[in-house]
PDB file of C-alpha atoms in Angstrom:
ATOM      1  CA  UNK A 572      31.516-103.424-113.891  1.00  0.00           C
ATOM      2  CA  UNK A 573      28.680-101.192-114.952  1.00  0.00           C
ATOM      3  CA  UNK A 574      26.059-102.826-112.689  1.00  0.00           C
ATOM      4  CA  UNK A 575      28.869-102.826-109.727  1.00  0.00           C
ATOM      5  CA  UNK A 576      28.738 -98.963-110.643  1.00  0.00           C
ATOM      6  CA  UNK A 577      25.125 -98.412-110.792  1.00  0.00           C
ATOM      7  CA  UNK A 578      24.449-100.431-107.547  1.00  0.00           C
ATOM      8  CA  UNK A 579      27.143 -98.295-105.783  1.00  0.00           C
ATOM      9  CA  UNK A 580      26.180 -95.288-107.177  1.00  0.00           C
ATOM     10  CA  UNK A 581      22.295 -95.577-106.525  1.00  0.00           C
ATOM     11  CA  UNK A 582      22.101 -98.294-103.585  1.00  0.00           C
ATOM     12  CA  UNK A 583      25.624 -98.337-101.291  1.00  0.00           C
ATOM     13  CA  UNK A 584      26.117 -94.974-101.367  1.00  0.00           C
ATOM     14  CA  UNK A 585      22.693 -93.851-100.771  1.00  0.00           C
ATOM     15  CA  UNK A 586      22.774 -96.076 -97.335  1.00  0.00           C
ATOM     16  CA  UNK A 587      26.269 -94.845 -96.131  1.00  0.00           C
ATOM     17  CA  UNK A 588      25.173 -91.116 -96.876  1.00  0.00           C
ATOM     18  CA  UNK A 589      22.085 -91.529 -95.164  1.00  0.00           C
ATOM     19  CA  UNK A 590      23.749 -91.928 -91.473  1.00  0.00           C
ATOM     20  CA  UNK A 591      25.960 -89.586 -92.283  1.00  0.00           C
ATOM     21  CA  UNK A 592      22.995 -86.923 -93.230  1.00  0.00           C
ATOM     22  CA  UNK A 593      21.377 -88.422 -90.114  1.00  0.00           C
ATOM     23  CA  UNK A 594      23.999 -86.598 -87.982  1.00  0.00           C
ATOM     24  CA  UNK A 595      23.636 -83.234 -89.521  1.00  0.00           C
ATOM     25  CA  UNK A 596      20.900 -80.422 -90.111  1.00  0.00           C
ATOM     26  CA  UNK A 597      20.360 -79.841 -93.656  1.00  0.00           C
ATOM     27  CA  UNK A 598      17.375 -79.105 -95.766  1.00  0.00           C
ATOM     28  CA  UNK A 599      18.709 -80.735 -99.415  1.00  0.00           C
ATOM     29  CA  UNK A 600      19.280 -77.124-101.135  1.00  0.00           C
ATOM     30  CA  UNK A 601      21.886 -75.136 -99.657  1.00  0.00           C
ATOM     31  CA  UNK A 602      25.688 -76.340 -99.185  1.00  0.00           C
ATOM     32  CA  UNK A 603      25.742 -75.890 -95.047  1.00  0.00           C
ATOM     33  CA  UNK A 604      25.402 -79.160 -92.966  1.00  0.00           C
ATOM     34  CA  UNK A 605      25.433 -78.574 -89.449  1.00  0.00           C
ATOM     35  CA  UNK A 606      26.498 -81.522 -87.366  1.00  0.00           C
ATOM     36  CA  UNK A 607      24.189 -81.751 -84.701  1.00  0.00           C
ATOM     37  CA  UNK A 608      25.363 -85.153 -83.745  1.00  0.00           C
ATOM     38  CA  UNK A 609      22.076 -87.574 -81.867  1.00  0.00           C
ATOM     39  CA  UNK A 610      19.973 -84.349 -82.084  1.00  0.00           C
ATOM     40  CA  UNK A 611      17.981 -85.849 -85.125  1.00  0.00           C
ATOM     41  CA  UNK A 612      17.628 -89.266 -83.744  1.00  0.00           C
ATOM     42  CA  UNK A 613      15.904 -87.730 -80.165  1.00  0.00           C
ATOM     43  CA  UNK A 614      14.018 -85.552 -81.987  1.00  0.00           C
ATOM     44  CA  UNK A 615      12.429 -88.677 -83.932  1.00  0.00           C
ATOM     45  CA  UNK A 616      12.027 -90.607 -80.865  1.00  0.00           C
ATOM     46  CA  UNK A 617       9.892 -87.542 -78.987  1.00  0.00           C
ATOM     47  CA  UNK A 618       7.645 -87.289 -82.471  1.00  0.00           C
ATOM     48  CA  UNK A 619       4.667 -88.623 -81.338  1.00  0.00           C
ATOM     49  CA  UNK A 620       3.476 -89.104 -85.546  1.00  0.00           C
ATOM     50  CA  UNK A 621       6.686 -91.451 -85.462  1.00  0.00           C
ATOM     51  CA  UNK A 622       5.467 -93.653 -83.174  1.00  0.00           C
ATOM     52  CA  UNK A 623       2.553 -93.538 -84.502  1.00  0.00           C
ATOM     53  CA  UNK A 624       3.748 -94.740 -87.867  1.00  0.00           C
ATOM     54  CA  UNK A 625       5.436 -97.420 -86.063  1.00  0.00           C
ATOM     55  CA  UNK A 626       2.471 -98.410 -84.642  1.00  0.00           C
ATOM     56  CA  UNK A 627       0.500 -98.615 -88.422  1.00  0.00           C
ATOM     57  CA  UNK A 628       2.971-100.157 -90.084  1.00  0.00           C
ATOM     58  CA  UNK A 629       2.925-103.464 -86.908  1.00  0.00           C
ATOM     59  CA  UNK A 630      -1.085-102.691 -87.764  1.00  0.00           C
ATOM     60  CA  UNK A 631      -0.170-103.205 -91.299  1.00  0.00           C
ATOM     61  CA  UNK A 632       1.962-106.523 -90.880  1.00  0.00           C
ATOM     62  CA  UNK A 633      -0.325-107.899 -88.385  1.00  0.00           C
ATOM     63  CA  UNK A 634      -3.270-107.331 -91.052  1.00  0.00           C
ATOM     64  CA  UNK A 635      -1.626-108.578 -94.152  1.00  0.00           C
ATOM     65  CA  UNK A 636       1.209-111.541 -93.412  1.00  0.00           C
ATOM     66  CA  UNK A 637      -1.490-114.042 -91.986  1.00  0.00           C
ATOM     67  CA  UNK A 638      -3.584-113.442 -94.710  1.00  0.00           C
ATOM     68  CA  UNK A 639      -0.647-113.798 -97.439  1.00  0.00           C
ATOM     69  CA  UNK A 640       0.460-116.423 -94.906  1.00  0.00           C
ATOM     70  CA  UNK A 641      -2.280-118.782 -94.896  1.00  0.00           C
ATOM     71  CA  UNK A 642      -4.467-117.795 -97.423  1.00  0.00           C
ATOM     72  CA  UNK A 643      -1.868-118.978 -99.927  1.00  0.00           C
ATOM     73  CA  UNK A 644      -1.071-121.773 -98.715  1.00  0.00           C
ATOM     74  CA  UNK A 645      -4.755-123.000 -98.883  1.00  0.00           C
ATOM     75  CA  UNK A 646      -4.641-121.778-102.475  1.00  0.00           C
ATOM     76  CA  UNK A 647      -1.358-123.903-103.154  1.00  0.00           C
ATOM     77  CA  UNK A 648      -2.988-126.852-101.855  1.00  0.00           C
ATOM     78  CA  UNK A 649      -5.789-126.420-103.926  1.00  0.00           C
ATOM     79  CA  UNK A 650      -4.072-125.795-106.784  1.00  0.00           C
ATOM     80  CA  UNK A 651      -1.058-128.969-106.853  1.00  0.00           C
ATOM     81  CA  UNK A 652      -3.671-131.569-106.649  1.00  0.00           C
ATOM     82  CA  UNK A 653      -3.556-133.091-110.152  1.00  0.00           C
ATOM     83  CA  UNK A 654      -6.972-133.604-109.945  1.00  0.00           C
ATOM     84  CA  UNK A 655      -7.900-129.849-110.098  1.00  0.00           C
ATOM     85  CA  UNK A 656      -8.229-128.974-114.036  1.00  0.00           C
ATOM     86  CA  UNK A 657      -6.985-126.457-115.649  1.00  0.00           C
ATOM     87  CA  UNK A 658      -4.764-125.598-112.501  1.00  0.00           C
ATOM     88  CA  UNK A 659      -1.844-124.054-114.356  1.00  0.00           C
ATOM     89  CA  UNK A 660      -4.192-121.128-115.684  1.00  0.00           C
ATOM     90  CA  UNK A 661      -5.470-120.913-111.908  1.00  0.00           C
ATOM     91  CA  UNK A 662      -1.212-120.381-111.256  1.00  0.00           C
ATOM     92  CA  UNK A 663      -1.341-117.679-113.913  1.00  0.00           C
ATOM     93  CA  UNK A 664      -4.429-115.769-112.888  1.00  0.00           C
ATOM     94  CA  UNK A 665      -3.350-115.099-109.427  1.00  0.00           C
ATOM     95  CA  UNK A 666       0.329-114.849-110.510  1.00  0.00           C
ATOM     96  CA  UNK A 667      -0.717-111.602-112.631  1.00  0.00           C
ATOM     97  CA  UNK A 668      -1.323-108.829-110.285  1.00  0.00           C
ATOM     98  CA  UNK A 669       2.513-109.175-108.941  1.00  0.00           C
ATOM     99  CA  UNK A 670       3.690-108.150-112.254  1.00  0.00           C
ATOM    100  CA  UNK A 671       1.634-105.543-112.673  1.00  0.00           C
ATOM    101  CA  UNK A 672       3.540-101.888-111.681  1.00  0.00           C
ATOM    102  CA  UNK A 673       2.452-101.489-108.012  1.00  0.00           C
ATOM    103  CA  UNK A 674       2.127 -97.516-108.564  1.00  0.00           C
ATOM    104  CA  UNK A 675      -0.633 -98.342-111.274  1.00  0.00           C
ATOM    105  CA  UNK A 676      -2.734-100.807-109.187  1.00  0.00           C
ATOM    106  CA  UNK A 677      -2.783 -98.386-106.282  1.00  0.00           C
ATOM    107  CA  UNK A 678      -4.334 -95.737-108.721  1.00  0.00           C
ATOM    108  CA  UNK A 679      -6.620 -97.679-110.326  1.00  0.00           C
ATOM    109  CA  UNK A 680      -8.215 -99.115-107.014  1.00  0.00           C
ATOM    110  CA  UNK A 681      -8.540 -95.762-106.032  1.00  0.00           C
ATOM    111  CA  UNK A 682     -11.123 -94.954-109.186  1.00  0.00           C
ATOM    112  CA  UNK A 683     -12.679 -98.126-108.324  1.00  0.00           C
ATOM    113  CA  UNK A 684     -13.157 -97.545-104.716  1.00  0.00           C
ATOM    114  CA  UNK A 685     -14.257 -94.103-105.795  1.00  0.00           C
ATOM    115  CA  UNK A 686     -17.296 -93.168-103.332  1.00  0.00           C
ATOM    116  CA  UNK A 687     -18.864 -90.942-106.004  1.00  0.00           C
ATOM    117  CA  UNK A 688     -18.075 -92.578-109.380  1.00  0.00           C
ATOM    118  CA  UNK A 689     -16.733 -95.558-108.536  1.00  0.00           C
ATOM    119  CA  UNK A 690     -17.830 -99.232-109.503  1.00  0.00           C
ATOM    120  CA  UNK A 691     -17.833-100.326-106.044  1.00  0.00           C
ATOM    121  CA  UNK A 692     -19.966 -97.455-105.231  1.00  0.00           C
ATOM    122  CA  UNK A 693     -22.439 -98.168-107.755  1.00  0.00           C
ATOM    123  CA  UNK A 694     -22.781-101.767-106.543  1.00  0.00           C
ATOM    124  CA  UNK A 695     -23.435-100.984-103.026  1.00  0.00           C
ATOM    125  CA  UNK A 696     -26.569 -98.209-104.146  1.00  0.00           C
ATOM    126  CA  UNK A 697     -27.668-101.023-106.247  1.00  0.00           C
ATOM    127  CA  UNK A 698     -28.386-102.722-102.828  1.00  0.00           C
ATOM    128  CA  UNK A 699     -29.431 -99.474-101.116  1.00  0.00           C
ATOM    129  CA  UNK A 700     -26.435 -99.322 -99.082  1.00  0.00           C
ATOM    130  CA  UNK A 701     -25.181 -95.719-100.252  1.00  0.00           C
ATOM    131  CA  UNK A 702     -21.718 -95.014-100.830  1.00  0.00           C
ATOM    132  CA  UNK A 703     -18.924 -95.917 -98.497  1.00  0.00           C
ATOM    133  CA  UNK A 704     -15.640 -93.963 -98.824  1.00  0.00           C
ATOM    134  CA  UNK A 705     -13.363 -96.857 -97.641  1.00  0.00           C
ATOM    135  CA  UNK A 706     -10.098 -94.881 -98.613  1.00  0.00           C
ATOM    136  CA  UNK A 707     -11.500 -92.206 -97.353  1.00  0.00           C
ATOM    137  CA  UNK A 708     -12.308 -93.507 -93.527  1.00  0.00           C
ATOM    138  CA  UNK A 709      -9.866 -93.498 -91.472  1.00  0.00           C
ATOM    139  CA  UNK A 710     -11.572 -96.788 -89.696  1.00  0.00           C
ATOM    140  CA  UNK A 711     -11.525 -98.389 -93.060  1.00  0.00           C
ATOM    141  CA  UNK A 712      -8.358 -96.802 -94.585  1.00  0.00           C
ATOM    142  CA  UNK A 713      -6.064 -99.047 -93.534  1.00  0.00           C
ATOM    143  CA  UNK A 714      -7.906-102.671 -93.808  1.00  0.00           C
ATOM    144  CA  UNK A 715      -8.846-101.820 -97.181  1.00  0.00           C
ATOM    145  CA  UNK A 716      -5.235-101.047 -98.400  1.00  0.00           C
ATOM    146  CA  UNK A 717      -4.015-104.341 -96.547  1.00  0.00           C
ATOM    147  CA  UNK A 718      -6.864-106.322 -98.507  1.00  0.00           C
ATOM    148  CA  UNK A 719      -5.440-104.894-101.830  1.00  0.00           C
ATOM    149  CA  UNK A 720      -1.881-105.200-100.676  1.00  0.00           C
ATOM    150  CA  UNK A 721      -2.710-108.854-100.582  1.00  0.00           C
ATOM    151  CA  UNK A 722      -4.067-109.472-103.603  1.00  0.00           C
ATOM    152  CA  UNK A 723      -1.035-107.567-105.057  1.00  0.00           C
ATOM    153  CA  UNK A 724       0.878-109.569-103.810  1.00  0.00           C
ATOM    154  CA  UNK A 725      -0.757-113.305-102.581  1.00  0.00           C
ATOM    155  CA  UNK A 726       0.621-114.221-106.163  1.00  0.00           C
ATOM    156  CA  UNK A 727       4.543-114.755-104.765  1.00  0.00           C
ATOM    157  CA  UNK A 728       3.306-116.301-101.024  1.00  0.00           C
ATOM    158  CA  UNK A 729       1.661-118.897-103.798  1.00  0.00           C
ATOM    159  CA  UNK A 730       4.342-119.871-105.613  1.00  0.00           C
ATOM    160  CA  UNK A 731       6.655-120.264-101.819  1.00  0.00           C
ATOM    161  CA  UNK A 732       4.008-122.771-100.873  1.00  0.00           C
ATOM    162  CA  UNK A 733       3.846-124.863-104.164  1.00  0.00           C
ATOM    163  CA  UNK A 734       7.975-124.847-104.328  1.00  0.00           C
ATOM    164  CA  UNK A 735       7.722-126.288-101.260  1.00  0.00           C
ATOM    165  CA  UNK A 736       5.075-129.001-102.089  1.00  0.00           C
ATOM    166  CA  UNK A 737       7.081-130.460-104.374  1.00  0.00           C
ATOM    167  CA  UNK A 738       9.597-130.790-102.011  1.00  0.00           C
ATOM    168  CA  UNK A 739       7.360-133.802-100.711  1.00  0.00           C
ATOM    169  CA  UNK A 740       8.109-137.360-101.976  1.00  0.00           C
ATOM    170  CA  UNK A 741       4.986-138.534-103.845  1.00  0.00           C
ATOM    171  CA  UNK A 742       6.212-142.102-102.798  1.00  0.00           C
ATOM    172  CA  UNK A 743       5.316-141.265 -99.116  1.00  0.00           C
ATOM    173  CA  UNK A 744       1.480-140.077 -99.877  1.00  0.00           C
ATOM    174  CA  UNK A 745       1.586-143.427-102.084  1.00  0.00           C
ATOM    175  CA  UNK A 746       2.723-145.774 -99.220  1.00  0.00           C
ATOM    176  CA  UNK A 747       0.379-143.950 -97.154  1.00  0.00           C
ATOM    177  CA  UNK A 748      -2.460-144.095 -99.343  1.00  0.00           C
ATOM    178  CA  UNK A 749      -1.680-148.413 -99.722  1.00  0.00           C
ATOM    179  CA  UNK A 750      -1.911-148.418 -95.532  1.00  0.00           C
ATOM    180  CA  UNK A 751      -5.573-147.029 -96.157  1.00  0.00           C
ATOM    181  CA  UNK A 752      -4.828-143.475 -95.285  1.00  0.00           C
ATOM    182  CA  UNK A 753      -7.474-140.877 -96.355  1.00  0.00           C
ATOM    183  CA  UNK A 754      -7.245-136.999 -97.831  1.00  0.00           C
ATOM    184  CA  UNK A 755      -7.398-135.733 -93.883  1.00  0.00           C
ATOM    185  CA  UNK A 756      -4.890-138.318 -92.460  1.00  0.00           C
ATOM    186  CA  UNK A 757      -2.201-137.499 -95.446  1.00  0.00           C
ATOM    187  CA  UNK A 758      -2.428-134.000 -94.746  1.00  0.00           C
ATOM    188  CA  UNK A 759      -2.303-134.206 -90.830  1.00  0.00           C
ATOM    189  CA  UNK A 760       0.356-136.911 -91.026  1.00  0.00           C
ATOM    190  CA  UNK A 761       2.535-135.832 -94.033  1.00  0.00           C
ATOM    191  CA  UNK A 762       1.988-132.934 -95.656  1.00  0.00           C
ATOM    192  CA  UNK A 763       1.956-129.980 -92.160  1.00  0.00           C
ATOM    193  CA  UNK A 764       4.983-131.763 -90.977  1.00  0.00           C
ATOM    194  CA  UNK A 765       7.199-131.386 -93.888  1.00  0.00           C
ATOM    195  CA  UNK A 766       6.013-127.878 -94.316  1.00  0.00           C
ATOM    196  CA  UNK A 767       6.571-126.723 -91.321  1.00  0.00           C
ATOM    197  CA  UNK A 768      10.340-125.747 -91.781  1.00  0.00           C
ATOM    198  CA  UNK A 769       9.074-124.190 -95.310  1.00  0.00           C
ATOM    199  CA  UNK A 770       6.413-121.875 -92.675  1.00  0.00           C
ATOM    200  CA  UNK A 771       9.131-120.230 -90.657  1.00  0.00           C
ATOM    201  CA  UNK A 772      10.664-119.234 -93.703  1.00  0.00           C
ATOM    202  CA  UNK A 773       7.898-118.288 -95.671  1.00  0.00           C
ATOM    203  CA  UNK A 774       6.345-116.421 -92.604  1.00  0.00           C
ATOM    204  CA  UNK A 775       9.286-114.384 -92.364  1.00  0.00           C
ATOM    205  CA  UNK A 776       9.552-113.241 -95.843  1.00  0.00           C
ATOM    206  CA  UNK A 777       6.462-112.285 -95.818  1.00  0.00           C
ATOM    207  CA  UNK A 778       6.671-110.143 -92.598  1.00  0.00           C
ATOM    208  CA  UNK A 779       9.964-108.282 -93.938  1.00  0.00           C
ATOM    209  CA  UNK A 780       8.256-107.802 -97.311  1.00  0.00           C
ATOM    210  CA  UNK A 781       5.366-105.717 -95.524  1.00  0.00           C
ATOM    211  CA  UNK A 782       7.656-103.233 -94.593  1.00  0.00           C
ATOM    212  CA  UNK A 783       8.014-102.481 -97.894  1.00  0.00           C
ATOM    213  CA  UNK A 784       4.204-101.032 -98.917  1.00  0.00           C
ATOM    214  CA  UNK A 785       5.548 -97.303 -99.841  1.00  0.00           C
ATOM    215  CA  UNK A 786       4.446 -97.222-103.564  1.00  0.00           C
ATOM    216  CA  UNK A 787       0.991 -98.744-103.239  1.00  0.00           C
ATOM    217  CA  UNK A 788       0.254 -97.003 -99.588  1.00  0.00           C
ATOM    218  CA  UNK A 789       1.642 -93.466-101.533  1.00  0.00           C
ATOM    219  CA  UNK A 790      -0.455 -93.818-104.454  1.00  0.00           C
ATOM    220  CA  UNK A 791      -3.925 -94.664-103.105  1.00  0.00           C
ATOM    221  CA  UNK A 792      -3.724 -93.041 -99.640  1.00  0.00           C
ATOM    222  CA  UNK A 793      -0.635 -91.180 -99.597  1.00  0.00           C
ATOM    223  CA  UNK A 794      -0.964 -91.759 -95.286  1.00  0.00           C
ATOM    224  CA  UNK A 795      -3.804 -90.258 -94.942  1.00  0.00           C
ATOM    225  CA  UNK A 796      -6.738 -89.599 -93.974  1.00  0.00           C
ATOM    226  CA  UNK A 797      -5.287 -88.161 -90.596  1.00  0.00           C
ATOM    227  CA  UNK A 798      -2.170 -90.109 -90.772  1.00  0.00           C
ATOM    228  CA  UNK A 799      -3.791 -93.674 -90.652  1.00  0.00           C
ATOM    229  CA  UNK A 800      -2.476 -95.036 -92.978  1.00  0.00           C
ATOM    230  CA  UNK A 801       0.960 -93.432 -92.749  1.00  0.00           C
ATOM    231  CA  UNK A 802       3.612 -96.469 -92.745  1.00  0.00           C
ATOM    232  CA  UNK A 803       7.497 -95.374 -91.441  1.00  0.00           C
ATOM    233  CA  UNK A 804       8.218 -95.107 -95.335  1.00  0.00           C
ATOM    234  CA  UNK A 805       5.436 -92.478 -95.608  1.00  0.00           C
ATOM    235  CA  UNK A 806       7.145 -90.789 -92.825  1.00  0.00           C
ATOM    236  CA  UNK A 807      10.318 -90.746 -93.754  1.00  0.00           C
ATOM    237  CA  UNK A 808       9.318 -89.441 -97.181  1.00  0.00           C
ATOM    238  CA  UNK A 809       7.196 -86.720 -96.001  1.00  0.00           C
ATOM    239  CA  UNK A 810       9.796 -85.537 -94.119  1.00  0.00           C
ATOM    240  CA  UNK A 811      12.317 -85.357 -96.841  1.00  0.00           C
ATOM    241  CA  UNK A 812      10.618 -84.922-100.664  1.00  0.00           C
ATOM    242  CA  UNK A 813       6.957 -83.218 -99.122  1.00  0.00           C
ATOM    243  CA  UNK A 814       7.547 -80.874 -96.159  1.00  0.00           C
ATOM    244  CA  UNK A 815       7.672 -77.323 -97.286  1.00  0.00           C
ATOM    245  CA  UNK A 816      11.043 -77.032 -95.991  1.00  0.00           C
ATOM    246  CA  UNK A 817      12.848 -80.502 -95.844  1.00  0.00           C
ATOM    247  CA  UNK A 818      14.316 -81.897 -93.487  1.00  0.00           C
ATOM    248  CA  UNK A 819      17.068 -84.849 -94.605  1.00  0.00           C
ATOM    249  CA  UNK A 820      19.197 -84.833 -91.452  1.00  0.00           C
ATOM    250  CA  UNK A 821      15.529 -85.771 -89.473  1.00  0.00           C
ATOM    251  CA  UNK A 822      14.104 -88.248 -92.076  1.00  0.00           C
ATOM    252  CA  UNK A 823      17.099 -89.263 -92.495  1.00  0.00           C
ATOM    253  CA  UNK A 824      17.708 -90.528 -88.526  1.00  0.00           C
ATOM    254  CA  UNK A 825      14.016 -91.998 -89.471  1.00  0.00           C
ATOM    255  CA  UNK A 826      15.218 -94.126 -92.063  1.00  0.00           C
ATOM    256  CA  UNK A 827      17.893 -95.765 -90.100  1.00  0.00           C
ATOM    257  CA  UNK A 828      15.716 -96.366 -86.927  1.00  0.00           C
ATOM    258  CA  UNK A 829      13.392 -97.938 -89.915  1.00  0.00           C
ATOM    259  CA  UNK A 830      16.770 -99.800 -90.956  1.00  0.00           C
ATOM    260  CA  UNK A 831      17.385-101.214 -87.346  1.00  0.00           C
ATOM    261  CA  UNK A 832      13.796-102.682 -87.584  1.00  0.00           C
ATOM    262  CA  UNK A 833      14.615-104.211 -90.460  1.00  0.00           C
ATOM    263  CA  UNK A 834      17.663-105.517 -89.274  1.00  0.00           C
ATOM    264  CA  UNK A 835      16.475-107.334 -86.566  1.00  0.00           C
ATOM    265  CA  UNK A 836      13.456-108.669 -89.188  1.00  0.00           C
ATOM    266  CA  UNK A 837      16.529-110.353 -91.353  1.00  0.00           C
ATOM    267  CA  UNK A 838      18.153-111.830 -88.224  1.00  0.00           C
ATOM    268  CA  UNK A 839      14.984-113.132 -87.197  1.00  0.00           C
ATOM    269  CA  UNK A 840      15.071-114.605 -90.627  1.00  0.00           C
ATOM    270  CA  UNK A 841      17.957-115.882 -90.273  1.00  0.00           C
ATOM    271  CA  UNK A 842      17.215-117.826 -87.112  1.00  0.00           C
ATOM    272  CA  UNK A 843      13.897-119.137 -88.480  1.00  0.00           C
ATOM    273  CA  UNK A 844      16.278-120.581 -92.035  1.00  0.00           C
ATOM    274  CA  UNK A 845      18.752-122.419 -89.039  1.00  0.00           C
ATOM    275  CA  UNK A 846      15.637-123.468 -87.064  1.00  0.00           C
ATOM    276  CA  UNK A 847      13.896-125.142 -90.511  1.00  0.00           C
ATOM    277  CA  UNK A 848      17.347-126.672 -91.377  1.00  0.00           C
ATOM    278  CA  UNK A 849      17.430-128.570 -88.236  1.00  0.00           C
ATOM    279  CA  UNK A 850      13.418-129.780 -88.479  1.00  0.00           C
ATOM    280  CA  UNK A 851      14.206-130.703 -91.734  1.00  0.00           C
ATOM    281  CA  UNK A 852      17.230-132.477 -90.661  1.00  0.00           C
ATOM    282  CA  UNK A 853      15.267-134.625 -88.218  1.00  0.00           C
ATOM    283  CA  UNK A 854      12.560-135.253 -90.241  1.00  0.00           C
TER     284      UNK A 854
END
C-alpha cells in the first residue's frame, strides 16, 4: 500500500495532470487556469526551438545507441571468453560508472573538460595544441556529451550482451569446434545468429533509454551553448521550472508530444520482442 501511494501520488498522477495542464494557460502560481483547449499544442508545433530539440535529441540517439549498441557487444565478447583473465574485474570496472549518480558525473566532466583549468586542457598544451572548449562549442557540444553519455552508461548495454551469451549452448561451439571449425567460423556460424533476436531487443532499449539524457545533458550543458545541445527534456523544463514566467499549460503540451514519441519507441519495442520470439523460434 504505501508504494501503491507513493507511485500514484508522484508518477500516475503527475502523467494524468499533465494533459490536463496541457489544455489550459497557467503559469504554476496563481489559482486561474484558462482552458484554451489545442492552443498549447499549435503553439509547440509553430516553435521553431521545438523542432529543433526534436531534431538534437534524433542527433543524440543517432550518436550514442550504435556506439552503446556495438561497442558493447564487442566488449561482451571480449570479456565471456574464459580465456581472458581476470575478466570479472574487467565486468566490474566498466559496470561502475552506471552506479555512479548521473548529476555528479555530468559535473565532474565539466571540471575536467574545463578549457582553462581543466586536466584535459592541460594535456592538450602539453602537446601544443591550446585549449579546446569542447562543452563550450557548439560543433563539439553535443558529440562530446554523447561520448560521456556512453561511457555512463556502456556498463548496462554490457551486461544485455553477456545475458545473452550465455543463452548459447556451449555444446554447439564444442561440436563445432570437433568438425574443425575455427574462432571466425564459430562466430559467423553460431554466435551472430543466435544473437540476432537478442539485437532487436537490445537495440531498442537502448534507443528508448536515450531519450532519457535530462540529468547529465542539464548538469554539464544545461542545452546550451545556443541551444545545441537542448534535448525535448531540456525544453520542456525550460519552459516550466526556468522561464521567468512559466509556462505549464505550453511545456506541458511539450511533454506529451515527447510522450507520443515515446510511445511509438515502446511499440516499436514491442514489435522487435514478437519479431526475436519468432527468430528464436525457428532457430
Amino acid at each position: 500500500m504505501p508504494t501503491f501511494i507513493l507511485y500514484g501520488m508522484y508518477t500516475l498522477y503527475p502523467i494524468v495532470a499533465s494533459y490536463w495542464y496541457s489544455l489550459v494557460e497557467w503559469n504554476g502560481f496563481s489559482a486561474d487556469q484558462r482552458f484554451v483547449g489545442l492552443d498549447n499544442y499549435e503553439a509547440v508545433l509553430a516553435d521553431p526551438l521545438f523542432w529543433s530539440s526534436v531534431r538534437v535529441t534524433l542527433l543524440f540517439m543517432l550518436i550514442v545507441a550504435p556506439l552503446r549498441v556495438f561497442g558493447a557487444f564487442a566488449l561482451a565478447i571480449l570479456l565471456n571468453s574464459p580465456r581472458l583473465p581476470f575478466s570479472s574485474f574487467f565486468r566490474t570496472a566498466y559496470f561502475l560508472p552506471v552506479v555512479t549518480t548521473t548529476a555528479i558525473v555530468g559535473v565532474v566532466m565539466r571540471f575536467i573538460l574545463d578549457p582553462a583549468s581543466g586536466p584535459v586542457a592541460s594535456v592538450l598544451q602539453l602537446f601544443g595544441l591550446g585549449p579546446v572548449d569542447l562543452l563550450g562549442s557548439s560543433s563539439t557540444a553535443l558529440l562530446t556529451a554523447g561520448v560521456i553519455y556512453v561511457w555512463k552508461f556502456f556498463g548496462i548495454t554490457m551486461i544485455y550482451w553477456l545475458a545473452a551469451l550465455q543463452t548459447i549452448p556451449k555444446d554447439l561451439y564444442e561440436a563445432a569446434r570437433i568438425d574443425g571449425a575455427g574462432a571466425l567460423k564459430l562466430f559467423r556460424h553460431i554466435t551472430l545468429p543466435l544473437l540476432i533476436p537478442f539485437l532487436l531487443i537490445i537495440s531498442v532499449l537502448t534507443i528508448e533509454d536515450c531519450f532519457h539524457a535530462f540529468d547529465l545533458m542539464q548538469s554539464m550543458t544545461a542545452g546550451g551553448p545556443f541551444f545545441s545541445t537542448e534535448i525535448i527534456e531540456i525544453y520542456i523544463y525550460r519552459w516550466a521550472f526556468a522561464a521567468t514566467i512559466p509556462q505549464l499549460g505550453f511545456a506541458s503540451a511539450a511533454a506529451v508530444l515527447f510522450g507520443i514519441i515515446v510511445l511509438v519507441v515502446v511499440i516499436a519495442q514491442v514489435w522487435a520482442t514478437m519479431v526475436s520470439r519468432r527468430l528464436r523460434a525457428r532457430a
